[in-house]
PDB file of C-alpha atoms in Angstrom:
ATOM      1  CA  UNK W  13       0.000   0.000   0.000  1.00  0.00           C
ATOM      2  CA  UNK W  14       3.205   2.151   0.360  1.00  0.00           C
ATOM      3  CA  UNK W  15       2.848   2.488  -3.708  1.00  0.00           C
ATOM      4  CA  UNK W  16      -0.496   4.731  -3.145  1.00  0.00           C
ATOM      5  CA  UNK W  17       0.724   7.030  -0.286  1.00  0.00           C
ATOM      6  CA  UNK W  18       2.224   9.774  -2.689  1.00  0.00           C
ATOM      7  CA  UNK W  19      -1.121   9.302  -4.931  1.00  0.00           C
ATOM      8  CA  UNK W  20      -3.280  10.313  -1.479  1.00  0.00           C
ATOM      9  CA  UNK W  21      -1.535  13.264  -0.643  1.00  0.00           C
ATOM     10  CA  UNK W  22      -1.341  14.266  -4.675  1.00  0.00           C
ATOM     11  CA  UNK W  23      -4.903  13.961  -4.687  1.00  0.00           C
ATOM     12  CA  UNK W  24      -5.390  15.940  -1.150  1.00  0.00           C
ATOM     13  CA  UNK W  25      -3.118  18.832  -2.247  1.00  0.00           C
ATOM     14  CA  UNK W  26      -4.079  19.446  -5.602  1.00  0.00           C
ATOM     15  CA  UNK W  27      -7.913  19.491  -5.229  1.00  0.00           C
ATOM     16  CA  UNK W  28      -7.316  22.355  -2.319  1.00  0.00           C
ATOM     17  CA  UNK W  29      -9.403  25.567  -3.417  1.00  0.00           C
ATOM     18  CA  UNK W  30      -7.517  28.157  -1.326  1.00  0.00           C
ATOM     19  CA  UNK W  31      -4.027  27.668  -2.417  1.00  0.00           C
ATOM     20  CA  UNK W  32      -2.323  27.765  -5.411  1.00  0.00           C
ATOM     21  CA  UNK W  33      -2.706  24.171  -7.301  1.00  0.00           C
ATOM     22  CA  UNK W  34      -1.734  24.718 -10.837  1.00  0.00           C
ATOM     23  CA  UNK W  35       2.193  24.874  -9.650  1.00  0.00           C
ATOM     24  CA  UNK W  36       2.055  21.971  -7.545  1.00  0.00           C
ATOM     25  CA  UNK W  37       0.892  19.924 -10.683  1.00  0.00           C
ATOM     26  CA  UNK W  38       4.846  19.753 -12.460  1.00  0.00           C
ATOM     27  CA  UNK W  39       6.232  18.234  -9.664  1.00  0.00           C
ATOM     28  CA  UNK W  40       3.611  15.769  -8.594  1.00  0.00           C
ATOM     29  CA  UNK W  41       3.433  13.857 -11.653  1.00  0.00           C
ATOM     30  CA  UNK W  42       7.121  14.016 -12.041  1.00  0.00           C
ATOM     31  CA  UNK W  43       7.996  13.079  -8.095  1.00  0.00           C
ATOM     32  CA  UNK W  44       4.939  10.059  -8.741  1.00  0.00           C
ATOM     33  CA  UNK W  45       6.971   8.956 -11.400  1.00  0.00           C
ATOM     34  CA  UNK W  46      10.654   9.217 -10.134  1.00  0.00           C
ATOM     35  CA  UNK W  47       8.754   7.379  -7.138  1.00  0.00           C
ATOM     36  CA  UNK W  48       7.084   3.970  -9.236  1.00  0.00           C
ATOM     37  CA  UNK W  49      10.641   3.953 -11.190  1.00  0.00           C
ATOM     38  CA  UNK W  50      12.224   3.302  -7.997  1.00  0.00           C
ATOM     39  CA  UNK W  51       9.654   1.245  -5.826  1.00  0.00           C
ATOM     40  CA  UNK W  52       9.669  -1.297  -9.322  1.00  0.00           C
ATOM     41  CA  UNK W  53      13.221  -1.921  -8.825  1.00  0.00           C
ATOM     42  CA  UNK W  54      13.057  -2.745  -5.275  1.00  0.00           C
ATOM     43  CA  UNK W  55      10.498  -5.781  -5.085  1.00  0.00           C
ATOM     44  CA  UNK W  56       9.399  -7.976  -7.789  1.00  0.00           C
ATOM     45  CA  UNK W  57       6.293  -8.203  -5.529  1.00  0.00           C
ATOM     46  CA  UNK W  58       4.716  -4.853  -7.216  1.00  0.00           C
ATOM     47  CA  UNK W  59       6.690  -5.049 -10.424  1.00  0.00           C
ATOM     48  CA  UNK W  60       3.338  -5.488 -12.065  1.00  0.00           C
ATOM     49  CA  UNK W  61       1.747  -2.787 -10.678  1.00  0.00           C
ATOM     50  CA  UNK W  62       4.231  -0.728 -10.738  1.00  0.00           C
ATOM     51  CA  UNK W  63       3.948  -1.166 -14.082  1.00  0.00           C
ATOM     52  CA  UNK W  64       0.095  -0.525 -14.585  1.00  0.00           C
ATOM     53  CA  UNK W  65       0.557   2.621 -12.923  1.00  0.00           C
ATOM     54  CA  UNK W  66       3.419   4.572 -14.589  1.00  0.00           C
ATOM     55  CA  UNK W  67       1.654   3.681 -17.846  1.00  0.00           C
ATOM     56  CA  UNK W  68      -1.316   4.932 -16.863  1.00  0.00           C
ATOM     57  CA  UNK W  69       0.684   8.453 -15.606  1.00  0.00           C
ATOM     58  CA  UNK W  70       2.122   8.329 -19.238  1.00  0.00           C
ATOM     59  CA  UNK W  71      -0.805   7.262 -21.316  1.00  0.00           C
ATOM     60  CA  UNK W  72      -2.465  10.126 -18.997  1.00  0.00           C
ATOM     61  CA  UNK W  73      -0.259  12.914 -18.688  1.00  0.00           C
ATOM     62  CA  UNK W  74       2.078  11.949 -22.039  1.00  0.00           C
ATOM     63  CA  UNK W  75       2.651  15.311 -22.980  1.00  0.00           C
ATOM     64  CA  UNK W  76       4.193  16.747 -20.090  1.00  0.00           C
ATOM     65  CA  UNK W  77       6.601  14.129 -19.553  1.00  0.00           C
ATOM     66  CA  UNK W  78       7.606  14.892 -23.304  1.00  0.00           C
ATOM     67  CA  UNK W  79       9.187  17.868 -22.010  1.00  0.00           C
ATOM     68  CA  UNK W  80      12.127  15.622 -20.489  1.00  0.00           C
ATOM     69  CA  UNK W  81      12.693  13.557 -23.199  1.00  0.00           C
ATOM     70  CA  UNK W  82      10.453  10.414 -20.929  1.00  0.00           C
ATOM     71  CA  UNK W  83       9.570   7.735 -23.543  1.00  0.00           C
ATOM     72  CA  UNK W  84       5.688   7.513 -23.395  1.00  0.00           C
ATOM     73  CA  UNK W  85       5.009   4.869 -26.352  1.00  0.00           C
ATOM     74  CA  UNK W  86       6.934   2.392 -24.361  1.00  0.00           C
ATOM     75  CA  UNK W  87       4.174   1.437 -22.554  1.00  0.00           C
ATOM     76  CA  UNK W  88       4.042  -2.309 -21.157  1.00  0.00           C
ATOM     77  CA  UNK W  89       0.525  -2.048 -19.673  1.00  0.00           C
ATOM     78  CA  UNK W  90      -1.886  -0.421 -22.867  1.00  0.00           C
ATOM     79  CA  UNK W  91      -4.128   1.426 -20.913  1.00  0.00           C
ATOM     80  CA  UNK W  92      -7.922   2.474 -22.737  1.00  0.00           C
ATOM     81  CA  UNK W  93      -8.139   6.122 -22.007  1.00  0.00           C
ATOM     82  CA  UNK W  94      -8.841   9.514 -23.950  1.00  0.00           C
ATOM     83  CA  UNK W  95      -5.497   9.964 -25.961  1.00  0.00           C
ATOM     84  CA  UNK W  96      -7.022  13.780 -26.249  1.00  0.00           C
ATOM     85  CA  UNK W  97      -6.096  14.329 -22.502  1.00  0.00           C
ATOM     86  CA  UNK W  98      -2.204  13.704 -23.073  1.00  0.00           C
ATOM     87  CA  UNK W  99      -1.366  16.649 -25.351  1.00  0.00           C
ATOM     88  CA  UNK W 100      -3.113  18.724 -23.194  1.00  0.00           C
ATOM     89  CA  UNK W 101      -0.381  18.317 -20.416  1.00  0.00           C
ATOM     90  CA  UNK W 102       2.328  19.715 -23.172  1.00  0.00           C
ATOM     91  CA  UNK W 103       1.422  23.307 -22.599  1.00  0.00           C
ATOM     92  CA  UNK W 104       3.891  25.291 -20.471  1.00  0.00           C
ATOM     93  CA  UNK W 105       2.021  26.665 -17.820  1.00  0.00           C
ATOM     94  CA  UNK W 106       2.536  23.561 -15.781  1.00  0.00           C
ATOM     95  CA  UNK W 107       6.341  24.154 -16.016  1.00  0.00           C
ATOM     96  CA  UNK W 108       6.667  27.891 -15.591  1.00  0.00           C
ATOM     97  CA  UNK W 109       4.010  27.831 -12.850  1.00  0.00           C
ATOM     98  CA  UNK W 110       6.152  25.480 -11.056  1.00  0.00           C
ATOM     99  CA  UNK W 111       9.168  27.720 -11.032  1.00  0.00           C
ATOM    100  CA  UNK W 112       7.363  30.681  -9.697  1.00  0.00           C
ATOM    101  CA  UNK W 113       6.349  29.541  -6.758  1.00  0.00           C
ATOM    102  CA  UNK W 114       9.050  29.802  -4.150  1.00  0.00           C
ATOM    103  CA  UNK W 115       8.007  26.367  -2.997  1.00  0.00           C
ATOM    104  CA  UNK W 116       9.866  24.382  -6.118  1.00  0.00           C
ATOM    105  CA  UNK W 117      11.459  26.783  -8.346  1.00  0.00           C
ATOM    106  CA  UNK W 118      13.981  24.303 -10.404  1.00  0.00           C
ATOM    107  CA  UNK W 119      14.347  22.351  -7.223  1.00  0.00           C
ATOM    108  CA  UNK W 120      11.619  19.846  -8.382  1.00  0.00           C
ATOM    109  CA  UNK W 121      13.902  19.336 -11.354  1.00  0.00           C
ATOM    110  CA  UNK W 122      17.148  19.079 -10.086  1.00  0.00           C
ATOM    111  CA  UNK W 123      16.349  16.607  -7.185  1.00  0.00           C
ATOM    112  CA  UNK W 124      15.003  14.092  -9.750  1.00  0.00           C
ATOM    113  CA  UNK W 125      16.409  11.044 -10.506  1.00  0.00           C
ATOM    114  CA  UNK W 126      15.505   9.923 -13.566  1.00  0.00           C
ATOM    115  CA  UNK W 127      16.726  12.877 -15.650  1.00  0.00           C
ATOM    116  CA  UNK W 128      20.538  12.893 -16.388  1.00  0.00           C
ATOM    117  CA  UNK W 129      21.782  16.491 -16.132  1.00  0.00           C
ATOM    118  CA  UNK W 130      21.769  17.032 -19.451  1.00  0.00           C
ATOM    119  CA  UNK W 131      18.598  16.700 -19.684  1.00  0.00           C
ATOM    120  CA  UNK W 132      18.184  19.183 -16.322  1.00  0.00           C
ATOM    121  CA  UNK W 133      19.821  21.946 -18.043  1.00  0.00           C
ATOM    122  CA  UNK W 134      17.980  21.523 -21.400  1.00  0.00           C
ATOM    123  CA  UNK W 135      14.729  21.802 -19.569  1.00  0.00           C
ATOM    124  CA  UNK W 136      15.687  24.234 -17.097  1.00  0.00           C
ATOM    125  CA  UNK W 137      16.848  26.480 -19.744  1.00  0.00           C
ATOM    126  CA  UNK W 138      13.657  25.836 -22.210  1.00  0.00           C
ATOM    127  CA  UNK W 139      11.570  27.004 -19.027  1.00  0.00           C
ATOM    128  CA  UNK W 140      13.949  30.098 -18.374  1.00  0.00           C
ATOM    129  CA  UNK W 141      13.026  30.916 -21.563  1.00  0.00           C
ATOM    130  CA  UNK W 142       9.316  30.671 -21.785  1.00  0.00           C
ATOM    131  CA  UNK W 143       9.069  32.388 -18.808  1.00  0.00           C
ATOM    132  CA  UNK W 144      11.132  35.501 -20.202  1.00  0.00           C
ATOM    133  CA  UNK W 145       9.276  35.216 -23.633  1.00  0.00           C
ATOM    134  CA  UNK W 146       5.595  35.249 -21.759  1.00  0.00           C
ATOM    135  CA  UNK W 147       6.579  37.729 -19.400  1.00  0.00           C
ATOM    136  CA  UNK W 148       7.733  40.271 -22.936  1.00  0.00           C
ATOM    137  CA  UNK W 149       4.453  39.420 -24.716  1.00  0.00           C
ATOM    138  CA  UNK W 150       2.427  39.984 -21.577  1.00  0.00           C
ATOM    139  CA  UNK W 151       4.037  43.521 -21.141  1.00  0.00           C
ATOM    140  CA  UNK W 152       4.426  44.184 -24.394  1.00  0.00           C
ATOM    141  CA  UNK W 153       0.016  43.825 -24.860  1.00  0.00           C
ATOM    142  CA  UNK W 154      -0.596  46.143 -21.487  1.00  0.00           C
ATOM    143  CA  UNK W 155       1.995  48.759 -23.159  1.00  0.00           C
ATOM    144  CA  UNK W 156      -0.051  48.391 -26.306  1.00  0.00           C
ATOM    145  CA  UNK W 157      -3.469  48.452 -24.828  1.00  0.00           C
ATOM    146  CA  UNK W 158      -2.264  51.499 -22.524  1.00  0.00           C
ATOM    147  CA  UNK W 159      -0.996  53.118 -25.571  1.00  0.00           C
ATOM    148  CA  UNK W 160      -4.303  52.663 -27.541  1.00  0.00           C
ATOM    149  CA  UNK W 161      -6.561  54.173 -25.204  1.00  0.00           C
ATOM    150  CA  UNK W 162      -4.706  57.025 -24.909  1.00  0.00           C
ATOM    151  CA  UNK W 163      -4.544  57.422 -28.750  1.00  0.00           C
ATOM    152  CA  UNK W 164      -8.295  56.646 -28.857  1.00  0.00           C
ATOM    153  CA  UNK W 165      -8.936  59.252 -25.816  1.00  0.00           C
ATOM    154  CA  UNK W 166      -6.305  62.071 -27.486  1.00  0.00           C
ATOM    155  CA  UNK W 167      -7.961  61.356 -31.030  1.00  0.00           C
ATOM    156  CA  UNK W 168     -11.834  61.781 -29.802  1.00  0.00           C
ATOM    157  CA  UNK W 169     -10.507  65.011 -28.050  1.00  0.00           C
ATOM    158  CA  UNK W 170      -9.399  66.529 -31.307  1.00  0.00           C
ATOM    159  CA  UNK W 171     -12.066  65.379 -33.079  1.00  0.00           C
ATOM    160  CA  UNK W 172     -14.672  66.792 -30.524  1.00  0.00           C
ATOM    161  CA  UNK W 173     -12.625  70.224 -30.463  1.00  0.00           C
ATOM    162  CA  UNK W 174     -13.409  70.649 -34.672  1.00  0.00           C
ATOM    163  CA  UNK W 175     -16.449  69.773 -34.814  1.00  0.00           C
ATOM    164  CA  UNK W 176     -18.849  72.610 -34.358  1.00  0.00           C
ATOM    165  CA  UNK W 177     -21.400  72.784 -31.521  1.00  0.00           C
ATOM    166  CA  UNK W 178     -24.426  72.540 -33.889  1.00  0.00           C
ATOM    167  CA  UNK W 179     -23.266  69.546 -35.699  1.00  0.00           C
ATOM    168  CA  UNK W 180     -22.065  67.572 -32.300  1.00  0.00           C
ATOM    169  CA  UNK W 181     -25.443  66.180 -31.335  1.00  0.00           C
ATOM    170  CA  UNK W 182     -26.399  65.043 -35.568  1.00  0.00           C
ATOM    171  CA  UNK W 183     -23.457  63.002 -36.083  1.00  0.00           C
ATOM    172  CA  UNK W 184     -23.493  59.069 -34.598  1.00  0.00           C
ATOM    173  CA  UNK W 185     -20.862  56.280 -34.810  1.00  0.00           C
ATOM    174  CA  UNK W 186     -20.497  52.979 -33.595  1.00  0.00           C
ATOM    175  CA  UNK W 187     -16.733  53.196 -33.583  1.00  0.00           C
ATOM    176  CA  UNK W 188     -15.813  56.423 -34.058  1.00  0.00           C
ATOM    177  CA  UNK W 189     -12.272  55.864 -33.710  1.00  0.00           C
ATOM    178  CA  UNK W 190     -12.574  53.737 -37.095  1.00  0.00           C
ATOM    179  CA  UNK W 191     -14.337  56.463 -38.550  1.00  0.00           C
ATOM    180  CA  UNK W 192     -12.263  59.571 -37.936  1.00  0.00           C
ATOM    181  CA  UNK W 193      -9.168  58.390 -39.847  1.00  0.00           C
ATOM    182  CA  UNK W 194      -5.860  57.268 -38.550  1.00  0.00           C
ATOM    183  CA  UNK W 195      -5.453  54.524 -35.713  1.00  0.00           C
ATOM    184  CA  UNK W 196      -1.690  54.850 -34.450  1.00  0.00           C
ATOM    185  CA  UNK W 197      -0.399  51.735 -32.446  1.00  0.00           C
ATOM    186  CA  UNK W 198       2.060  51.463 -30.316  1.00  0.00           C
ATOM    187  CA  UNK W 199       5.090  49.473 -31.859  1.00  0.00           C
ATOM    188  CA  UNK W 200       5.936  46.253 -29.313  1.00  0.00           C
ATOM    189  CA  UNK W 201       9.946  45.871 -28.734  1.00  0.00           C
ATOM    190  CA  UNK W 202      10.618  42.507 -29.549  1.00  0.00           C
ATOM    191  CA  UNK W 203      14.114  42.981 -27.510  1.00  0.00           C
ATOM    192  CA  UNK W 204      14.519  40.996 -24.251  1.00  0.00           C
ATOM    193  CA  UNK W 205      14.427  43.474 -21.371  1.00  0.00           C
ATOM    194  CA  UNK W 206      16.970  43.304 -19.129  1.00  0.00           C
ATOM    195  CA  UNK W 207      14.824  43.840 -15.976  1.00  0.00           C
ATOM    196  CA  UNK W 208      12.986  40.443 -16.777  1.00  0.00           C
ATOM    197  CA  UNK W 209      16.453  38.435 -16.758  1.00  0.00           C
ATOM    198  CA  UNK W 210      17.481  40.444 -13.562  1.00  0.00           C
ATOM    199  CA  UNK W 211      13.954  39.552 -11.866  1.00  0.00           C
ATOM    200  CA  UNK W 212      14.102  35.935 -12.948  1.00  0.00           C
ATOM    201  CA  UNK W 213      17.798  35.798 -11.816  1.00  0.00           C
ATOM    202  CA  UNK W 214      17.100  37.596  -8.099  1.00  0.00           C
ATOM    203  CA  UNK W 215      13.810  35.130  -7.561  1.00  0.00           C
ATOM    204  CA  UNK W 216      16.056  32.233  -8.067  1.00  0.00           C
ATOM    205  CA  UNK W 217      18.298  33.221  -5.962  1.00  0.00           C
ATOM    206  CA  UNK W 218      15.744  34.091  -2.753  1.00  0.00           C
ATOM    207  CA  UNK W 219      16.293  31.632   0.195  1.00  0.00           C
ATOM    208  CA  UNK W 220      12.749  32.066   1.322  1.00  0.00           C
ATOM    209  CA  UNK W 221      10.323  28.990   0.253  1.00  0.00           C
ATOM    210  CA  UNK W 222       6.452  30.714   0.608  1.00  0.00           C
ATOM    211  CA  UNK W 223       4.273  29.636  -2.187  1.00  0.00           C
ATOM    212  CA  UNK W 224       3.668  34.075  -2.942  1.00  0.00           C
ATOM    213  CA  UNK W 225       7.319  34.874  -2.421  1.00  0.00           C
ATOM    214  CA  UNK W 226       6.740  36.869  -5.603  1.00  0.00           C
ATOM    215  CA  UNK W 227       3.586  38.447  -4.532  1.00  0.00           C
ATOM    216  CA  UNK W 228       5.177  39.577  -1.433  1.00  0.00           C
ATOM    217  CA  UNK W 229       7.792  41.203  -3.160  1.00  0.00           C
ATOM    218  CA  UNK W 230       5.724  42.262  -5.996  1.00  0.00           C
ATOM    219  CA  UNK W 231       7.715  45.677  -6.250  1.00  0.00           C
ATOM    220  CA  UNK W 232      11.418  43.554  -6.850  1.00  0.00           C
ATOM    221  CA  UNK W 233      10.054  41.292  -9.401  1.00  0.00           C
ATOM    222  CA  UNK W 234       7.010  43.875 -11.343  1.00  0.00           C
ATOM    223  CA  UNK W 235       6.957  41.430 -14.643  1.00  0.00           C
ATOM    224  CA  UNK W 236       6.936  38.087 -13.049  1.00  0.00           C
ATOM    225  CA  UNK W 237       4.383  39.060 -10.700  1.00  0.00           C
ATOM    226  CA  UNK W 238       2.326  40.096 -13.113  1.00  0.00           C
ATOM    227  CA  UNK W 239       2.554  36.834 -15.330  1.00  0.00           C
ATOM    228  CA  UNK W 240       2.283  35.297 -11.831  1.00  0.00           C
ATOM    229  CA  UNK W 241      -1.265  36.681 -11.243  1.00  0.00           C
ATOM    230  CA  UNK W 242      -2.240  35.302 -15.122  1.00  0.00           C
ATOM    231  CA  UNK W 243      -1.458  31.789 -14.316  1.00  0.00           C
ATOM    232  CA  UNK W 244      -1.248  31.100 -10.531  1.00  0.00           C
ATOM    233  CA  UNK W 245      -5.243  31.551 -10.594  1.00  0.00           C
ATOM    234  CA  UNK W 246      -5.957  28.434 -12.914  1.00  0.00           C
ATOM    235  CA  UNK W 247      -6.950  25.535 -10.648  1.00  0.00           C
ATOM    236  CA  UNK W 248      -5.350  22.111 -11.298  1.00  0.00           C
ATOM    237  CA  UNK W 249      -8.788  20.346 -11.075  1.00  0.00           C
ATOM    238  CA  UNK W 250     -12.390  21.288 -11.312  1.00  0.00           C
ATOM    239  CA  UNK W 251     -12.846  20.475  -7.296  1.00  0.00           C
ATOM    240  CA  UNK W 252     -12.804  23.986  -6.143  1.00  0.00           C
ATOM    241  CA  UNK W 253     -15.763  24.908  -8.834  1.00  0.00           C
ATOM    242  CA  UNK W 254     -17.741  21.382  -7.856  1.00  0.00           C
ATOM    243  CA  UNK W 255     -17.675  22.879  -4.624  1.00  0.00           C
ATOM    244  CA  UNK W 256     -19.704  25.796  -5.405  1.00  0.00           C
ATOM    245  CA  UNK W 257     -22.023  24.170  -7.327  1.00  0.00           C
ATOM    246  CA  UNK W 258     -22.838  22.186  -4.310  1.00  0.00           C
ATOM    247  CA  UNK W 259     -23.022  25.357  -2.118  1.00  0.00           C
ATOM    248  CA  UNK W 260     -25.648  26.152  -4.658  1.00  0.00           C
ATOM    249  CA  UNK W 261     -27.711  22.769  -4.040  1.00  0.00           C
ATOM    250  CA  UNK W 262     -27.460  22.977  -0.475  1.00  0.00           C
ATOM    251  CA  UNK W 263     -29.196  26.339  -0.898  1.00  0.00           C
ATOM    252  CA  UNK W 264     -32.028  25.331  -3.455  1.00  0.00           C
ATOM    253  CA  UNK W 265     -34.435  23.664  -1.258  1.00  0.00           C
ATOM    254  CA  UNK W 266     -37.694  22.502  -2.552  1.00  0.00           C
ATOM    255  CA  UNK W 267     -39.591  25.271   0.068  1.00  0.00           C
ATOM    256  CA  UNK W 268     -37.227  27.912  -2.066  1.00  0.00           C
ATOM    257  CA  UNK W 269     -37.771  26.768  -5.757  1.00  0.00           C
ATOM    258  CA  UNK W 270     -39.008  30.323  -5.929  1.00  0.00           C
ATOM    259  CA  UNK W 271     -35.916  32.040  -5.899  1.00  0.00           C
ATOM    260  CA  UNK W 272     -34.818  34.293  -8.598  1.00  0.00           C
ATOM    261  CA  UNK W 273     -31.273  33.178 -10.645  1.00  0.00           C
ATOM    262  CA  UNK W 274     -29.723  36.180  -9.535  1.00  0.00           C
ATOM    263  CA  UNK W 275     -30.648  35.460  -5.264  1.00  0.00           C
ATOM    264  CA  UNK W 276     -29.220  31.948  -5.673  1.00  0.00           C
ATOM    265  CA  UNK W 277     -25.812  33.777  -7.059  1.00  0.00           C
ATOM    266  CA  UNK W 278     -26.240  36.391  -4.731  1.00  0.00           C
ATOM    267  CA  UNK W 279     -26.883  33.755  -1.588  1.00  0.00           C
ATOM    268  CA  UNK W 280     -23.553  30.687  -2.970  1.00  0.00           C
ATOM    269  CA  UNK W 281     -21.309  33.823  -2.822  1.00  0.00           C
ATOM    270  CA  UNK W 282     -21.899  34.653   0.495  1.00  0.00           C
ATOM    271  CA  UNK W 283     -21.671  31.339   1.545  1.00  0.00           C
ATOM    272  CA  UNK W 284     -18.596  30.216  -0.412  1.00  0.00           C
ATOM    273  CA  UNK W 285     -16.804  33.543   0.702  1.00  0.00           C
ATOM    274  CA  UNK W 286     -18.202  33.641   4.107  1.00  0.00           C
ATOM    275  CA  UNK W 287     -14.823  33.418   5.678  1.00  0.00           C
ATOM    276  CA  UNK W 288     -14.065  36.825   4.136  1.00  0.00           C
ATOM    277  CA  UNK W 289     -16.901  38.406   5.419  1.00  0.00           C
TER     278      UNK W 289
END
């Protein structure tokens, strides 16, 4: 029963609804891995299931365990599943979610045993990468955003200043800023700032372990934080939104089937938040 311990506490941590999940999803299924890898070497007792259940973490989560070059078609137990679900485990919000969270940063990585280091530095650089790449495009579109409504707001301005009182009221436009000529936008750098490098380079580097280091020092590290904010608030699992729709049931009782949509939302808020209150 030893083999299922890590799969309790993977379950029990990453269906929590008020802490961060999506970062703690990286390391699970690579620690549950490392884990069956080593317990099917030690006893020929649970070689078999040992077996069964790093093919179903592969035939499962396939695509993340891409990213460090983990055979997944080597399968010796063919599990039937959705091969859909694998690919979705390729995107790279698992990894760089991971490494902004003061909890694991590459220490997940480099304390496993089935990647030579090779393979640690390849991956640890990809992510490095993806993280300074996200955290350009993400400024880059609040720059250009910023810069548009300011055109838009300087542009209706000058327009309203030529147009003469009398006509102001006759003339209509459902997107005036279309209409009236020009639209300037702002040009996105495509250069790698060096503050991102410096931010990603000082959070590495911080001794303290809380899971918001970088919210705490939001001010030190400006563009991870706000990349941070993006993709901290995904939940690993659906739990957390099962939960409020169960809130919701608790609430509609047969003697109040005559509540309105909008009391019901009003009411599961309350009591889901109730703590804040």
């Amino acid at each position: 029963m030893t083999l299922l311990y890590l799969f309790n506490e993977a379950t029990v941590l990453i269906q929590a609804d008020q802490t961060v999940t999506i970062s703690m999803v990286g390391p699970i299924l690579l620690n549950l891995l490392s884990d069956l890898e080593l317990e099917r070497k030690k006893s020929e007792r649970v070689y078999l299931m040992c077996d069964a259940l790093i093919s179903s973490l592969k035939t499962r989560f396939g695509g993340f365990y891409k990213h460090f070059s983990i055979d997944t078609d080597n399968c010796k137990v063919k599990i039937n599943t959705n091969a859909n679900t694998s690919c979705l485990y390729g995107d790279p919000i698992f990894l760089m979610s991971a490494v902004i969270d003061g909890r694991f940063k590459f220490q997940w990585i480099n304390d496993c045993t089935l990647l030579s280091d090779l393979t640690k530095t390849n991956i640890i650089s990809t992510i490095k990468q993806c993280l300074i790449e996200a955290s350009i495009k993400l400024n880059s579109q609040n720059k250009l955003d910023n810069a548009d409504v300011q055109i838009i707001t300087e542009e209706a301005r000058s327009n309203d200043s030529n147009i003469p009182s009398s006509d102001k009221e006759k003339k209509k436009s459902l997107f005036p800023t279309l209409a009236s000529g020009s639209f300037k936008k702002a040009k996105v750098s495509n250069a790698t700032p060096k503050s991102v490098l410096d931010e990603l380079d000082g959070f590495l580097k911080e001794d303290n372990m809380a899971h918001n280091l970088i919210f705490k020092n939001a001010s030190s590290y400006q563009s991870l934080c706000h990349l941070a904010r993006k993709i901290m608030c995904v939940p690993a699992t659906s739990a957390p939104i099962e939960r409020v729709f169960l809130q919701s049931g608790l609430l509609m009782r047969p003697h109040r089937s005559k509540f309105s949509q909008a009391n019901i939302c009003i009411l599961t808020s309350l009591k889901c938040n109730k703590s804040l209150l």
